[in-house]
Tab-separated table of C-alpha atoms and ligand atoms in Angstrom:
chain	number	residue	atom	x	y	z
A	1	MET	CA	8.911	-2.915	-21.979
A	2	SER	CA	4.579	-2.846	-22.181
A	3	VAL	CA	3.885	-3.416	-25.783
A	4	HIS	CA	1.571	-0.555	-25.566
A	5	SER	CA	4.113	2.418	-24.811
A	6	ASP	CA	7.647	3.598	-24.508
A	7	VAL	CA	7.697	3.897	-20.981
A	8	LYS	CA	9.858	1.213	-18.973
A	9	ARG	CA	7.666	-0.435	-16.481
A	10	VAL	CA	9.533	-1.186	-12.928
A	11	THR	CA	9.218	-4.968	-11.981
A	12	VAL	CA	10.110	-7.072	-9.353
A	13	HIS	CA	13.381	-7.470	-11.189
A	14	THR	CA	13.838	-3.574	-11.165
A	15	VAL	CA	13.236	-3.249	-6.953
A	16	GLN	CA	15.983	-5.974	-6.603
A	17	ALA	CA	18.245	-4.155	-8.950
A	18	MET	CA	17.546	-1.353	-7.061
A	19	LYS	CA	18.487	-3.218	-3.543
A	20	ASN	CA	21.840	-4.162	-5.054
A	21	ASN	CA	22.453	-0.859	-6.410
A	22	LYS	CA	21.742	0.641	-2.222
A	23	GLU	CA	19.131	2.701	-4.455
A	24	LYS	CA	15.878	3.387	-2.020
A	25	ILE	CA	12.968	2.279	-3.465
A	26	SER	CA	9.763	4.522	-3.141
A	27	MET	CA	6.062	2.897	-2.338
A	28	LEU	CA	2.689	5.027	-1.806
A	29	THR	CA	-1.190	3.769	-1.732
A	30	ALA	CA	-3.510	4.415	-4.165
A	31	TYR	CA	-6.448	3.311	-5.000
A	32	ASP	CA	-8.812	5.512	-7.890
A	33	TYR	CA	-7.397	6.489	-11.561
A	34	SER	CA	-7.060	10.581	-10.762
A	35	LEU	CA	-5.060	9.823	-7.727
A	36	ALA	CA	-3.130	6.994	-9.296
A	37	THR	CA	-2.087	8.526	-12.445
A	38	ILE	CA	-0.672	11.941	-10.138
A	39	VAL	CA	1.516	9.433	-8.278
A	40	ASP	CA	2.821	7.495	-11.417
A	41	ALA	CA	3.695	10.519	-13.363
A	42	ALA	CA	5.657	11.659	-9.975
A	43	GLY	CA	7.631	8.721	-10.307
A	44	VAL	CA	6.917	6.182	-7.655
A	45	ASP	CA	8.464	2.827	-8.052
A	46	ILE	CA	5.633	0.896	-6.729
A	47	ILE	CA	2.223	1.828	-5.959
A	48	LEU	CA	0.210	-0.517	-3.625
A	49	VAL	CA	-3.406	-1.144	-3.646
A	50	GLY	CA	-3.901	-1.287	-0.063
A	51	ASP	CA	-6.530	-2.821	2.183
A	52	SER	CA	-6.589	0.665	3.843
A	53	ALA	CA	-9.098	1.422	0.997
A	54	SER	CA	-11.197	0.196	3.908
A	55	ASN	CA	-10.303	3.405	6.089
A	56	VAL	CA	-9.511	5.741	3.196
A	57	MET	CA	-12.183	4.960	0.872
A	58	ALA	CA	-15.012	3.543	2.706
A	59	GLY	CA	-14.638	5.394	6.007
A	60	HIS	CA	-14.208	2.025	8.419
A	61	GLU	CA	-12.287	1.660	11.607
A	62	THR	CA	-10.526	-1.151	10.492
A	63	THR	CA	-8.692	-3.158	7.280
A	64	LEU	CA	-10.915	-6.090	8.010
A	65	PRO	CA	-14.492	-5.254	5.873
A	66	ILE	CA	-13.380	-4.450	2.104
A	67	THR	CA	-14.302	-7.259	-0.199
A	68	LEU	CA	-11.665	-9.092	-3.017
A	69	ASP	CA	-14.785	-7.451	-5.723
A	70	GLN	CA	-13.779	-4.212	-3.878
A	71	MET	CA	-9.921	-5.079	-3.765
A	72	ILE	CA	-10.332	-5.988	-7.801
A	73	TYR	CA	-12.359	-2.794	-8.279
A	74	HIS	CA	-10.096	-0.347	-6.669
A	75	ALA	CA	-7.113	-2.081	-8.333
A	76	SER	CA	-8.718	-1.718	-11.542
A	77	SER	CA	-9.218	1.620	-11.591
A	78	VAL	CA	-4.967	1.942	-10.423
A	79	VAL	CA	-3.650	-0.239	-13.616
A	80	ARG	CA	-5.691	1.943	-15.877
A	81	ALA	CA	-3.937	4.714	-14.423
A	82	ALA	CA	-0.523	3.736	-13.905
A	83	LYS	CA	2.125	3.359	-16.950
A	84	ARG	CA	5.440	2.834	-14.874
A	85	SER	CA	4.922	1.979	-11.576
A	86	LEU	CA	5.176	-1.715	-10.181
A	87	ILE	CA	1.171	-2.730	-8.436
A	88	VAL	CA	0.764	-4.370	-6.085
A	89	VAL	CA	-2.749	-5.374	-4.358
A	90	ASP	CA	-3.476	-6.020	-0.992
A	91	LEU	CA	-5.006	-9.692	-0.431
A	92	PRO	CA	-8.184	-8.521	1.971
A	93	PHE	CA	-8.988	-10.047	5.420
A	94	GLY	CA	-10.520	-13.356	4.900
A	95	SER	CA	-9.188	-14.464	1.472
A	96	TYR	CA	-6.426	-16.063	2.241
A	97	GLN	CA	-5.698	-17.189	5.823
A	98	GLY	CA	-7.989	-19.949	5.588
A	99	ASN	CA	-6.410	-22.212	3.647
A	100	SER	CA	-3.914	-22.015	0.510
A	101	ARG	CA	-6.044	-22.770	-1.942
A	102	SER	CA	-8.590	-19.751	-1.482
A	103	ALA	CA	-5.418	-17.777	-1.498
A	104	LEU	CA	-4.360	-18.923	-5.022
A	105	GLU	CA	-8.182	-18.440	-5.953
A	106	SER	CA	-7.977	-14.586	-4.182
A	107	SER	CA	-4.600	-13.910	-6.165
A	108	ILE	CA	-5.634	-15.678	-9.398
A	109	ARG	CA	-9.014	-13.449	-9.418
A	110	ILE	CA	-6.419	-10.378	-8.595
A	111	MET	CA	-4.518	-10.632	-11.328
A	112	LYS	CA	-7.154	-11.807	-14.107
A	113	GLU	CA	-9.566	-9.375	-12.915
A	114	SER	CA	-7.488	-6.075	-12.191
A	115	GLY	CA	-4.125	-6.676	-14.212
A	116	GLY	CA	-2.115	-6.152	-11.256
A	117	HIS	CA	1.308	-7.370	-11.061
A	118	ALA	CA	1.658	-8.876	-7.585
A	119	VAL	CA	0.222	-9.294	-4.622
A	120	LYS	CA	1.006	-8.688	-0.680
A	121	MET	CA	-0.134	-10.748	2.174
A	122	GLU	CA	0.166	-9.865	6.273
A	123	GLY	CA	1.773	-12.538	8.256
A	124	GLY	CA	4.734	-15.099	8.571
A	125	SER	CA	5.062	-18.556	9.428
A	126	GLU	CA	1.533	-18.821	10.212
A	127	ILE	CA	0.908	-18.520	6.341
A	128	LYS	CA	4.067	-19.973	4.492
A	129	GLU	CA	1.616	-22.865	2.759
A	130	SER	CA	-0.349	-19.892	0.900
A	131	ILE	CA	2.373	-18.234	0.050
A	132	ILE	CA	3.984	-21.262	-1.433
A	133	ARG	CA	0.519	-21.910	-3.788
A	134	VAL	CA	0.507	-18.656	-4.448
A	135	LEU	CA	3.962	-18.260	-5.222
A	136	SER	CA	4.133	-21.829	-7.221
A	137	ALA	CA	1.120	-20.110	-9.782
A	138	GLY	CA	3.993	-17.365	-10.765
A	139	ILE	CA	2.554	-14.571	-8.747
A	140	PRO	CA	4.722	-12.693	-7.312
A	141	VAL	CA	4.202	-11.994	-3.502
A	142	MET	CA	5.372	-9.556	-1.214
A	143	GLY	CA	4.816	-9.998	2.706
A	144	HIS	CA	4.078	-7.985	5.736
A	145	LEU	CA	5.196	-8.205	8.841
A	146	GLY	CA	5.410	-6.163	12.191
A	147	LEU	CA	2.386	-4.167	12.875
A	148	THR	CA	0.107	-6.188	10.560
A	149	PRO	CA	-3.742	-4.392	10.732
A	150	GLN	CA	-6.016	-7.497	9.324
A	151	SER	CA	-4.475	-8.937	13.259
A	152	ILE	CA	-5.895	-5.583	15.112
A	153	TYR	CA	-8.232	-7.423	17.219
A	154	LYS	CA	-4.944	-10.084	18.663
A	155	PHE	CA	-2.768	-7.332	19.173
A	156	GLY	CA	-5.666	-4.849	20.821
A	157	THR	CA	-4.028	-1.329	19.529
A	158	TYR	CA	-2.276	-0.104	16.816
A	159	THR	CA	1.167	0.593	19.000
A	160	VAL	CA	4.607	-0.241	17.964
A	161	ARG	CA	4.889	-4.079	17.455
A	162	ALA	CA	8.400	-6.272	18.235
A	163	LYS	CA	9.660	-4.159	21.256
A	164	GLU	CA	10.468	-7.196	23.026
A	165	GLU	CA	13.559	-9.806	21.862
A	166	GLU	CA	11.016	-12.500	21.468
A	167	GLU	CA	8.603	-11.010	19.305
A	168	ALA	CA	11.627	-9.496	17.685
A	169	ASP	CA	13.840	-13.034	17.083
A	170	LYS	CA	10.061	-14.159	15.311
A	171	LEU	CA	9.999	-11.300	13.181
A	172	VAL	CA	14.142	-11.907	12.046
A	173	GLN	CA	12.888	-15.409	11.350
A	174	ASP	CA	9.681	-14.805	9.566
A	175	ALA	CA	11.944	-12.517	6.892
A	176	ARG	CA	14.642	-14.929	6.590
A	177	LEU	CA	10.862	-17.823	6.069
A	178	LEU	CA	9.568	-15.461	3.077
A	179	GLU	CA	12.893	-14.819	1.593
A	180	GLU	CA	13.347	-18.518	1.343
A	181	LEU	CA	9.946	-19.152	0.489
A	182	GLY	CA	10.385	-16.799	-2.829
A	183	CYS	CA	8.839	-13.447	-2.079
A	184	PHE	CA	9.871	-10.948	-4.098
A	185	ALA	CA	9.864	-8.207	-1.040
A	186	ILE	CA	8.375	-7.459	3.185
A	187	VAL	CA	6.879	-4.435	4.439
A	188	VAL	CA	7.813	-3.759	7.776
A	189	GLU	CA	5.195	-1.476	9.611
A	190	LYS	CA	5.936	0.237	12.910
A	191	ILE	CA	9.034	-1.152	14.414
A	192	PRO	CA	11.862	-0.230	16.053
A	193	ALA	CA	14.561	1.180	13.612
A	194	LYS	CA	17.124	-0.669	14.597
A	195	LEU	CA	15.105	-4.026	13.953
A	196	ALA	CA	14.260	-2.776	10.552
A	197	ALA	CA	17.657	-2.146	9.565
A	198	LYS	CA	18.324	-5.653	11.166
A	199	VAL	CA	16.078	-7.381	8.943
A	200	ALA	CA	17.271	-5.385	6.218
A	201	LYS	CA	20.413	-6.734	6.586
A	202	ALA	CA	19.211	-10.151	6.989
A	203	VAL	CA	17.716	-10.690	3.677
A	204	LYS	CA	18.872	-9.669	0.222
A	205	ILE	CA	15.293	-9.013	-0.929
A	206	PRO	CA	14.086	-5.287	-0.360
A	207	VAL	CA	12.821	-4.634	2.718
A	208	ILE	CA	10.208	-1.346	2.916
A	209	GLY	CA	9.688	0.649	5.773
A	210	ILE	CA	6.460	2.171	7.537
A	211	GLY	CA	7.104	3.743	10.916
A	212	ALA	CA	10.405	1.637	10.581
A	213	GLY	CA	13.452	4.113	10.303
A	214	SER	CA	15.925	4.753	7.458
A	215	GLY	CA	17.788	1.724	7.891
A	216	VAL	CA	15.844	-0.317	5.678
A	217	ASP	CA	15.401	-0.408	1.808
A	218	GLY	CA	12.597	1.458	0.471
A	219	GLN	CA	9.485	3.515	2.252
A	220	VAL	CA	5.593	3.779	2.086
A	221	LEU	CA	3.063	5.997	3.093
A	222	VAL	CA	-0.669	6.132	2.544
A	223	LEU	CA	-0.917	8.972	0.339
A	224	HIS	CA	-3.620	10.540	1.514
A	225	ASP	CA	-2.108	10.769	5.172
A	226	MET	CA	0.880	12.175	3.515
A	227	LEU	CA	-1.066	14.415	1.213
A	228	GLY	CA	-3.100	15.867	4.651
A	229	ILE	CA	-6.280	14.705	3.225
A	230	ASN	CA	-6.939	13.099	6.287
A	231	LYS	CA	-6.374	14.983	9.054
A	232	GLU	CA	-7.244	12.622	12.530
A	233	PHE	CA	-4.598	9.852	11.880
A	234	SER	CA	-1.190	12.199	12.767
A	235	PRO	CA	1.201	9.308	14.104
A	236	ARG	CA	4.985	9.988	14.270
A	237	PHE	CA	6.297	8.397	11.417
A	238	LEU	CA	4.250	10.300	9.226
A	239	ARG	CA	5.528	13.396	7.151
A	240	ARG	CA	2.831	15.733	6.013
A	241	TYR	CA	4.055	16.920	2.329
A	242	LEU	CA	0.639	18.894	1.662
A	243	ASN	CA	-2.219	19.936	4.541
A	244	LEU	CA	-4.978	19.127	1.162
A	245	PHE	CA	-8.179	18.917	3.769
A	246	ASP	CA	-7.548	22.596	4.134
A	247	GLU	CA	-6.718	23.602	0.599
A	248	MET	CA	-9.659	21.753	-0.502
A	249	LYS	CA	-12.449	22.465	1.479
A	250	GLY	CA	-11.341	26.550	1.011
A	251	ALA	CA	-11.605	25.776	-2.592
A	252	ILE	CA	-15.139	24.548	-1.987
A	253	GLU	CA	-15.982	27.031	0.603
A	254	HIS	CA	-15.129	29.554	-2.659
A	255	TYR	CA	-17.008	28.283	-4.955
A	256	ILE	CA	-19.937	28.193	-2.640
A	257	GLU	CA	-20.132	32.071	-2.162
A	258	ASP	CA	-19.602	32.048	-5.660
A	259	VAL	CA	-22.600	29.984	-6.149
A	260	ARG	CA	-24.704	32.097	-3.419
A	261	SER	CA	-23.257	35.866	-4.574
A	262	LEU	CA	-23.814	34.609	-8.023
A	263	ASP	CA	-20.610	35.401	-8.749
A	264	PHE	CA	-20.163	31.670	-10.893
A	265	PRO	CA	-20.933	31.204	-13.296
A	266	ASN	CA	-19.558	34.745	-15.201
A	267	GLU	CA	-20.557	36.005	-18.698
A	268	LYS	CA	-17.218	33.790	-19.909
A	269	GLU	CA	-18.447	30.879	-18.062
A	270	GLN	CA	-21.448	30.173	-20.260
A	271	TYR	CA	-23.220	29.620	-23.711
B	301	LIG	O1	-2.631	-1.261	3.313
B	301	LIG	C1	-2.149	-0.236	3.582
B	301	LIG	O2	-2.300	0.532	2.664
B	301	LIG	C2	-0.574	-0.822	3.675
B	301	LIG	C3	0.764	0.190	4.113
B	301	LIG	C4	0.453	0.625	5.615
B	301	LIG	C5	1.741	-0.944	4.165
B	301	LIG	O3	-0.609	-2.513	3.931
């Protein structure tokens, strides 16, 4: 319970209990104060301050350019908004892969300067030392396996991962390793639904899927994609709950018309 409010905060223990009780976990991204306020008020369990901010907020083609300072800026805005959700912050590309010391320094900066509650890192055995070191400082770590967008230039495409047996076996092994090391949850992105269900059974910690079917312990989507703010990205796994691009465009066109026709402001809208 926070000392500042009566709202009960979701913690890493809450999401573990949800898996134990077979309750599904909901997770969405947010990067700014206004939208995080809405996501939190709606009751989402986990807010991910994803490095997808690099695409969604800054218009970059990949997640690689976003910096640690920029992630801290986004995360601190979300932390000021969210009263209930557990806030997980992505460690950006280049801030943890080099060595475990840089992983720890980056994670400490995120925790101290943004007030987030946990960090997320992409990868399995390759980043074992970084995970161990960050966890040793008492910082909860969420893993991320399958399609890991920070490695896009290694994969070459954003297609479904781990369709072949060798990659699927490595993914299951990596999930077991992340659990063994002490990660509190794992995101699996764009892998076959059968494999994702197998991973969720193989580990006791929550497995949260994106493009990974329904046999996992929870789901995550990028907020701007599911609200239809972003029209260009239409993968098969995405369900659009709104078409905000067109709705917002319509409202703005209406405003422009009203300004041009002198309809706005009217008598009541002035002093
Ligand atoms: O950065 C992000 O939004 C993510 C999700 C796609 C899981 O990592």
